[in-house]
Short mmCIF file of C-alpha atoms in Angstrom, two decimals:
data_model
loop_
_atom_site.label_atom_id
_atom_site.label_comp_id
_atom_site.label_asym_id
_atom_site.label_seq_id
_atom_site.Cartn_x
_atom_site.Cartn_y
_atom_site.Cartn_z
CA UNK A 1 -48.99 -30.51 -89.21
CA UNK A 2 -45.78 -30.08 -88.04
CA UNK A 3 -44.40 -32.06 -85.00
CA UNK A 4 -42.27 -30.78 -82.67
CA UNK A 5 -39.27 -32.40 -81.60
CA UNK A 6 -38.85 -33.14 -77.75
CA UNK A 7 -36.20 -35.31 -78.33
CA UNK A 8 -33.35 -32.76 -79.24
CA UNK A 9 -31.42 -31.98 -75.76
CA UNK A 10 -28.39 -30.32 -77.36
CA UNK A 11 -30.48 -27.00 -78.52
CA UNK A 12 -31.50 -26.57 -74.41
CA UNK A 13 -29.47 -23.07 -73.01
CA UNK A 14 -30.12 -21.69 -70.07
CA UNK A 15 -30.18 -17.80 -70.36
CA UNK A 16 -27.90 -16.39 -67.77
CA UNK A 17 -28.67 -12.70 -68.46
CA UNK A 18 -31.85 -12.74 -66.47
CA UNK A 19 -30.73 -15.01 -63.46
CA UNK A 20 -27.68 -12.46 -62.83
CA UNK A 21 -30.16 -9.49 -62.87
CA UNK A 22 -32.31 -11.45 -60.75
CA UNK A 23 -29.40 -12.64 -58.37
CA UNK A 24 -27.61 -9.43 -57.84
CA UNK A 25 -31.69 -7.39 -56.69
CA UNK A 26 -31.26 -9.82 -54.66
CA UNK A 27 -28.10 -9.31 -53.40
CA UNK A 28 -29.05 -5.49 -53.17
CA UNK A 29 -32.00 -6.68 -51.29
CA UNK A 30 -30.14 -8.32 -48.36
CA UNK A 31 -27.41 -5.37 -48.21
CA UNK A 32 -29.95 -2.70 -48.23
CA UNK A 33 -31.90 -4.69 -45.38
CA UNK A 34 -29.12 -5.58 -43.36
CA UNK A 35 -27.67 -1.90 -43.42
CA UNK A 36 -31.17 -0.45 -42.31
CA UNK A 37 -31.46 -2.98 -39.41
CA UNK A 38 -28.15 -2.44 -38.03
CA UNK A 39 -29.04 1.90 -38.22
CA UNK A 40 -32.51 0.71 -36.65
CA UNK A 41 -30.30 -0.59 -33.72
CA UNK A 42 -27.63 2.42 -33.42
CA UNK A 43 -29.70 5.39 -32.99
CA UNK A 44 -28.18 8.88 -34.42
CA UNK A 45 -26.19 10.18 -31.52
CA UNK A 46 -24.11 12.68 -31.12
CA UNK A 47 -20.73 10.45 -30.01
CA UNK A 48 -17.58 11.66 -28.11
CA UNK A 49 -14.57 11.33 -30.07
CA UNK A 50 -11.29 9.37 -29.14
CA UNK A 51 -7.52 8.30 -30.30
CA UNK A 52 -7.42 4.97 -29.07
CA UNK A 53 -10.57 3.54 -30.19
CA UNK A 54 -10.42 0.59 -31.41
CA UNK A 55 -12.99 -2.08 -33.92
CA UNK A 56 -15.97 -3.29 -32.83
CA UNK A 57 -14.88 -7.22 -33.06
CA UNK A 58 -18.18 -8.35 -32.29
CA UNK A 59 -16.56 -11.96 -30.65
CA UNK A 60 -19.12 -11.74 -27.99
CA UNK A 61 -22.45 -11.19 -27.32
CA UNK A 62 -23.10 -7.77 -27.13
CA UNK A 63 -26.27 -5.25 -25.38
CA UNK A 64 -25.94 -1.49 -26.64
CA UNK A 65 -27.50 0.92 -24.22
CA UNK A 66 -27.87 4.07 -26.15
CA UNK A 67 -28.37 7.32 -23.61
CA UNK A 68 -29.96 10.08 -25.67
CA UNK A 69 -29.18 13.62 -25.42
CA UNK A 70 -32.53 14.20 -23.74
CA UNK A 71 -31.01 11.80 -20.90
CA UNK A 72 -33.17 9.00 -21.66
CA UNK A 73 -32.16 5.07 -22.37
CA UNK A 74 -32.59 3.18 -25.55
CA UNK A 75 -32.27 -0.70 -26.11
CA UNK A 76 -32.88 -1.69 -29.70
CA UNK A 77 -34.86 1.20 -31.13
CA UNK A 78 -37.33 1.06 -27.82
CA UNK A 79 -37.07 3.32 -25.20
CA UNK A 80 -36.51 1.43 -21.81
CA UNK A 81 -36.69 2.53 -18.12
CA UNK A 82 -33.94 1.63 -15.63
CA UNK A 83 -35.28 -1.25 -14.32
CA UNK A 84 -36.38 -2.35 -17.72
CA UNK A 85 -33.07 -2.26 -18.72
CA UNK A 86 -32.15 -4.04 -15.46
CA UNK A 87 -34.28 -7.02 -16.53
CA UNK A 88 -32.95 -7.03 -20.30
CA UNK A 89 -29.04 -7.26 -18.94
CA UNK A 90 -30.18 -10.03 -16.26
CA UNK A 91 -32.08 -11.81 -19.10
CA UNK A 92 -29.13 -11.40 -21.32
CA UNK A 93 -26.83 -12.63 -19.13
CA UNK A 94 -28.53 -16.03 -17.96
CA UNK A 95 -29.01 -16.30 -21.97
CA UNK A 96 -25.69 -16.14 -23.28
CA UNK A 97 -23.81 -18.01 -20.24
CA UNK A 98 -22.54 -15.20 -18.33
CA UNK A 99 -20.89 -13.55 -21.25
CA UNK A 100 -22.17 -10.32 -22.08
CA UNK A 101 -20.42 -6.99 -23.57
CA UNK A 102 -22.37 -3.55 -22.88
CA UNK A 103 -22.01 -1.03 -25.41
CA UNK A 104 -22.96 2.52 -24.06
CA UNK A 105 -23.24 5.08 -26.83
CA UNK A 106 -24.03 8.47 -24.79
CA UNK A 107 -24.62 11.62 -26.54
CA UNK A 108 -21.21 13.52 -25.60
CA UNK A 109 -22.89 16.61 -23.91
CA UNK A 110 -24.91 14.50 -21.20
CA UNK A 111 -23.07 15.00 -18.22
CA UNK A 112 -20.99 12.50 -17.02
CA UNK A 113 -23.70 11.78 -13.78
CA UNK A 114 -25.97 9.89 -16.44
CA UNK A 115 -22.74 7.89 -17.43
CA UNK A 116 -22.17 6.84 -13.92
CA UNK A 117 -25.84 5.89 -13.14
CA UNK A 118 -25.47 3.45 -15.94
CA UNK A 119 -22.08 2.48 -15.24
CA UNK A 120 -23.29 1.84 -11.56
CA UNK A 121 -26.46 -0.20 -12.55
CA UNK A 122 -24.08 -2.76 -14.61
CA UNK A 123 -22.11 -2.88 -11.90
CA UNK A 124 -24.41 -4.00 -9.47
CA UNK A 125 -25.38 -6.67 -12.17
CA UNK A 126 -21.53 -7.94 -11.81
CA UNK A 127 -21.20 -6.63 -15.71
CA UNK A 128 -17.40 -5.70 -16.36
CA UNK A 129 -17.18 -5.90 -20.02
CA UNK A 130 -17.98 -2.27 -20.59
CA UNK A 131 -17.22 -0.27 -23.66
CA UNK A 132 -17.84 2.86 -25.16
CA UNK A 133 -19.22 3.90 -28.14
CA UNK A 134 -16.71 6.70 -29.90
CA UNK A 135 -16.01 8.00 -33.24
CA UNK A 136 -12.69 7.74 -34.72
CA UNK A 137 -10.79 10.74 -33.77
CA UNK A 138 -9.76 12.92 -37.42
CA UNK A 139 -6.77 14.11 -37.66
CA UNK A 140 -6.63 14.83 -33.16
CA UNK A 141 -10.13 16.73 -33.28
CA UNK B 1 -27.16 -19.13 -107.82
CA UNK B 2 -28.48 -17.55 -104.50
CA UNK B 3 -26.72 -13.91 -103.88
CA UNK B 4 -25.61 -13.46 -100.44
CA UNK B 5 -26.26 -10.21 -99.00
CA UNK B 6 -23.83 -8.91 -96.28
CA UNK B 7 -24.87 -5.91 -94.19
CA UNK B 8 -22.21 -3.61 -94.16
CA UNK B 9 -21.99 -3.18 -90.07
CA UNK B 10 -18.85 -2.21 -89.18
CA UNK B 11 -19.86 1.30 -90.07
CA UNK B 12 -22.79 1.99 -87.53
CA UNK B 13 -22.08 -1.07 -84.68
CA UNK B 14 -25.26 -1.97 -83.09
CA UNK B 15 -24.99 -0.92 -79.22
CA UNK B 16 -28.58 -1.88 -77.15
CA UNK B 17 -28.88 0.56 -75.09
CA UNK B 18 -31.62 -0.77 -72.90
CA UNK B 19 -29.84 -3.70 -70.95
CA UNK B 20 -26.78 -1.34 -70.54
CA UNK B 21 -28.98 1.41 -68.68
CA UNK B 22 -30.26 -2.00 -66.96
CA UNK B 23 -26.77 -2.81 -65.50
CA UNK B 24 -25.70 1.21 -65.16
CA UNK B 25 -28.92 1.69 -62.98
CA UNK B 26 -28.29 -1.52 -61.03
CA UNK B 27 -24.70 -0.55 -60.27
CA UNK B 28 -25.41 3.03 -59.28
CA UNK B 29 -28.20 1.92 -56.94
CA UNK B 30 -25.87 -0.71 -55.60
CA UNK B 31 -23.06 1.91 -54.42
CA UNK B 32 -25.82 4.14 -53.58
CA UNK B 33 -26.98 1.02 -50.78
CA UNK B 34 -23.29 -0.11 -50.02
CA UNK B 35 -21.76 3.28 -49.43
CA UNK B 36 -22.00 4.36 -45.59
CA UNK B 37 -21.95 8.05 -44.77
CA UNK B 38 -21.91 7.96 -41.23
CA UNK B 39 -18.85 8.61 -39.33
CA UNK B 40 -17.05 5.38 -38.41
CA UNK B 41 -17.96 4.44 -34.94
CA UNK B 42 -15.33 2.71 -32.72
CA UNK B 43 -15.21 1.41 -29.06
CA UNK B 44 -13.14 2.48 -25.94
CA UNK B 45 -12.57 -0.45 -23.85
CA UNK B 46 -12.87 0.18 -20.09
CA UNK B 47 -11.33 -1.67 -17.36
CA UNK B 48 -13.64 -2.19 -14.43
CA UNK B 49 -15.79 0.23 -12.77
CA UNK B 50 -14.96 1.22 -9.12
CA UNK B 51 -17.54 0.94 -6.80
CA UNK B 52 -19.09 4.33 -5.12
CA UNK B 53 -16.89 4.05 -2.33
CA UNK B 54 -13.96 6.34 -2.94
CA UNK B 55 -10.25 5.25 -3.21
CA UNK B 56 -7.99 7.09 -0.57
CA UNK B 57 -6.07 9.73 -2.47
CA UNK B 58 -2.63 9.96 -1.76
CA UNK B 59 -2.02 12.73 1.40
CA UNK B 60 0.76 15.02 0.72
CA UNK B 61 1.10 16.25 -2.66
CA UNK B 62 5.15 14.72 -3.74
CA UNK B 63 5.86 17.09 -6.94
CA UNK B 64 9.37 15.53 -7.23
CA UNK B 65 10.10 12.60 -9.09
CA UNK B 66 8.10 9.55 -8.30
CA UNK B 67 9.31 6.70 -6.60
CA UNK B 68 8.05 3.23 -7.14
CA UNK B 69 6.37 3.33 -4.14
CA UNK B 70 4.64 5.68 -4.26
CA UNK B 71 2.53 4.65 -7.29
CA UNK B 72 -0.18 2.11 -5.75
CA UNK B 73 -2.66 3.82 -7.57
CA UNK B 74 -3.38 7.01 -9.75
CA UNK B 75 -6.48 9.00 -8.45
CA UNK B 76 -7.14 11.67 -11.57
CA UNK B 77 -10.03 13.93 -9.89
CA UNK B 78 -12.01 16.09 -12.66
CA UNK B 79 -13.87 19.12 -11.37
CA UNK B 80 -15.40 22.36 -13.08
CA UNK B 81 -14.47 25.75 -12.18
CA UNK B 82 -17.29 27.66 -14.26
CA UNK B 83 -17.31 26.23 -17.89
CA UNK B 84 -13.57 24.83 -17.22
CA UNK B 85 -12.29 21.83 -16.53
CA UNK B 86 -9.75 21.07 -13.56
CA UNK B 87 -7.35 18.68 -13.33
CA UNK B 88 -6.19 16.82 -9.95
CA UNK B 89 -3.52 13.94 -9.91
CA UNK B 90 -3.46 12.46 -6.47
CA UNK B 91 -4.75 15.95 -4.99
CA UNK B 92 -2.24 17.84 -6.70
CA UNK B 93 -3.75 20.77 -9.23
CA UNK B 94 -2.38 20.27 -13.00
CA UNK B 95 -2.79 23.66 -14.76
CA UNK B 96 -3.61 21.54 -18.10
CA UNK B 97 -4.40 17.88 -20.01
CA UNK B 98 -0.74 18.12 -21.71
CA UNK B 99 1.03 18.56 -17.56
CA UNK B 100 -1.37 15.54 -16.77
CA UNK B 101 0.12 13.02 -19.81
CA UNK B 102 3.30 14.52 -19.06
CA UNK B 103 2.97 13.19 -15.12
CA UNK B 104 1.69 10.18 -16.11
CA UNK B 105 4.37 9.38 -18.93
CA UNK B 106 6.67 9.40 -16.39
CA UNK B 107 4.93 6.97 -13.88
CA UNK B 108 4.28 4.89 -16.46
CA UNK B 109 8.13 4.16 -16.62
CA UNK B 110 8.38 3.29 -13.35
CA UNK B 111 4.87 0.53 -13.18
CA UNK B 112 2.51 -0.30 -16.14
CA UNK B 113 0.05 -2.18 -14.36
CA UNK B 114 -0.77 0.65 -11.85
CA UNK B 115 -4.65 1.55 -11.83
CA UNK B 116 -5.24 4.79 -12.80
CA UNK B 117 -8.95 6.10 -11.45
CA UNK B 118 -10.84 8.79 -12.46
CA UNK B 119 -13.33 10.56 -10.91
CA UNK B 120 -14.84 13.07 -11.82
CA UNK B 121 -17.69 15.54 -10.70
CA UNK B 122 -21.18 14.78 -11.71
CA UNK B 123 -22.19 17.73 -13.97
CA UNK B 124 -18.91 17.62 -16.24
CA UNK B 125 -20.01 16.59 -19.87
CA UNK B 126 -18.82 12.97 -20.85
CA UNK B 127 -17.13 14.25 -23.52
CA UNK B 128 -14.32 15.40 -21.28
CA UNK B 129 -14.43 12.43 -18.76
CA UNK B 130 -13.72 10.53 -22.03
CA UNK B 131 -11.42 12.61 -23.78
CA UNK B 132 -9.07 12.36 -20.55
CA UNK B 133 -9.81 8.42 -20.29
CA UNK B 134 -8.54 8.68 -24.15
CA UNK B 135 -5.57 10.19 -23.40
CA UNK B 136 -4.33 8.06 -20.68
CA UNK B 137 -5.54 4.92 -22.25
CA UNK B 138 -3.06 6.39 -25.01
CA UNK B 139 -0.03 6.59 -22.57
CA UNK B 140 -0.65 2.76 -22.22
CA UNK B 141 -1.75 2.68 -19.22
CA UNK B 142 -4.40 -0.67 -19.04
CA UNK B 143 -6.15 -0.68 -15.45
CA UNK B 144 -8.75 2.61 -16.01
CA UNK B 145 -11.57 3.05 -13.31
CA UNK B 146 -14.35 5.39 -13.53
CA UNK B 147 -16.01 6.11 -10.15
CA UNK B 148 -19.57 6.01 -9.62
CA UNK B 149 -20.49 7.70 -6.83
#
């Protein structure tokens, strides 16, 4: 019968071939979920364009309100009514200490009436961080 | 005495095909996931947003070269005649967008930190309201109100 040897360490390899296949689905994995979660929370909109856009940094906290190009509001792939959205700036705000960034994205053809209503909401809730949502301007389109 | 055969195979080299196919398929579907076709999506700081109550407009209409005093504040009205847009610095009709940067180029030389404020009318598409907030963000002017009346 034969015996088998326990005893030699030396002849123990680890195969790396399998590990890296199974370390970069991974790695696929988390890109491909990450990238669909941040398109679940920027809805397809139809953006106005500008020059002096600039990065989103990201360095605070930040609540997009989309406006759709049927005129209706959007926070985080649900649709919200006014004073929905009221209550999810308020909440926001008590959350993160008074510091609070609003993105608006608004579909460029709304008229600039549902811009203001939005614009006059956050300012009743004493929000001045505003920005706009753009797309980088080619070549001065 | 034991022959020893060598296999001649420098003549037909062995590629495995299956764990390269592996790595080619894993690569394409990785650029396929990393690669973003959307347009690149930027933001357009604003200042502050002026209250509904509206800021007195200069009253007479100087078209001569500013003084320093007069600049306390830029009031760029935006109306629609039709499908048009018009433009109105401190009351005074601008026949275009270029006549408005050129106006404000030069006030811009005489104070930086004057607030510019534009208003404009309800029904005109954002598009425009932000495509002149664009521009004079791009003279350098930093104190831009948007009335929300």
């Amino acid at each position: 019968m034969q015996i088998p040897n326990y005893g030699q360490r030396g002849d123990v390899s680890i195969n790396m071939t399998p590990m890296i296949d199974v370390v970069f689905l991974l790695i696929i994995f988390f890109l491909v979920s990450s990238h669909l979660a941040k398109q679940e929370a920027n809805v397809k909109l139809d953006l106005p364009v500008a020059k002096t856009g600039i990065d989103n940094s990201l360095d605070r906290p930040q609540l997009t309100l989309n406006i759709l190009e049927d005129g209706s509001w959007m926070v985080a792939g649900q649709w919200t009514s006014r004073d929905r959205f009221r209550e999810i700036a308020r909440q926001r705000l008590t959350t993160e200490n008074g510091i609070l960034r609003v993105k608006i994205r608004i579909a460029r053809s709304q008229p600039y009436a549902k811009l203001a209503e939005a614009l006059k909401l956050l300012n009743e809730e004493k929000i001045g961080d505003i920005v706009f949502g753009v797309y980088e301007s080619r070549g001065g389109t | 005495m034991k022959a020893v055969y060598h296999r001649d195979n420098s003549r037909r080299p062995d590629v495995m095909m299956t764990p390269m196919i592996d790595v080619v398929f894993l690569l394409l579907v990785f650029f396929l996931a990393t690669a973003s076709f959307d347009r690149v999506e930027q933001i357009l700081p604003s200042g502050a947003v002026e209250s509904a109550q509206q800021p007195a407009a200069g009253g007479t209409a100087t078209p001569t070269e500013p003084k320093a005093t007069d600049v306390d504040e830029i009031v760029v009205r935006l109306a629609m005649n039709g499908t048009s847009m018009e433009i109105f610095l401190n009351d005074q009709s601008l026949s275009t967008p270029e006549e408005l940067l050129a106006r404000l180029s030069a006030l811009i030389k005489i104070r930086q930190d004057v607030p510019v404020i534009i208003d404009p009318v309800p029904e005109l598409p954002t598009e425009r309201v932000i495509e002149i907030y664009d521009q004079i963000r791009g003279v350098g002017f930093t104190s831009l109100y948007l009335t929300t009346q």
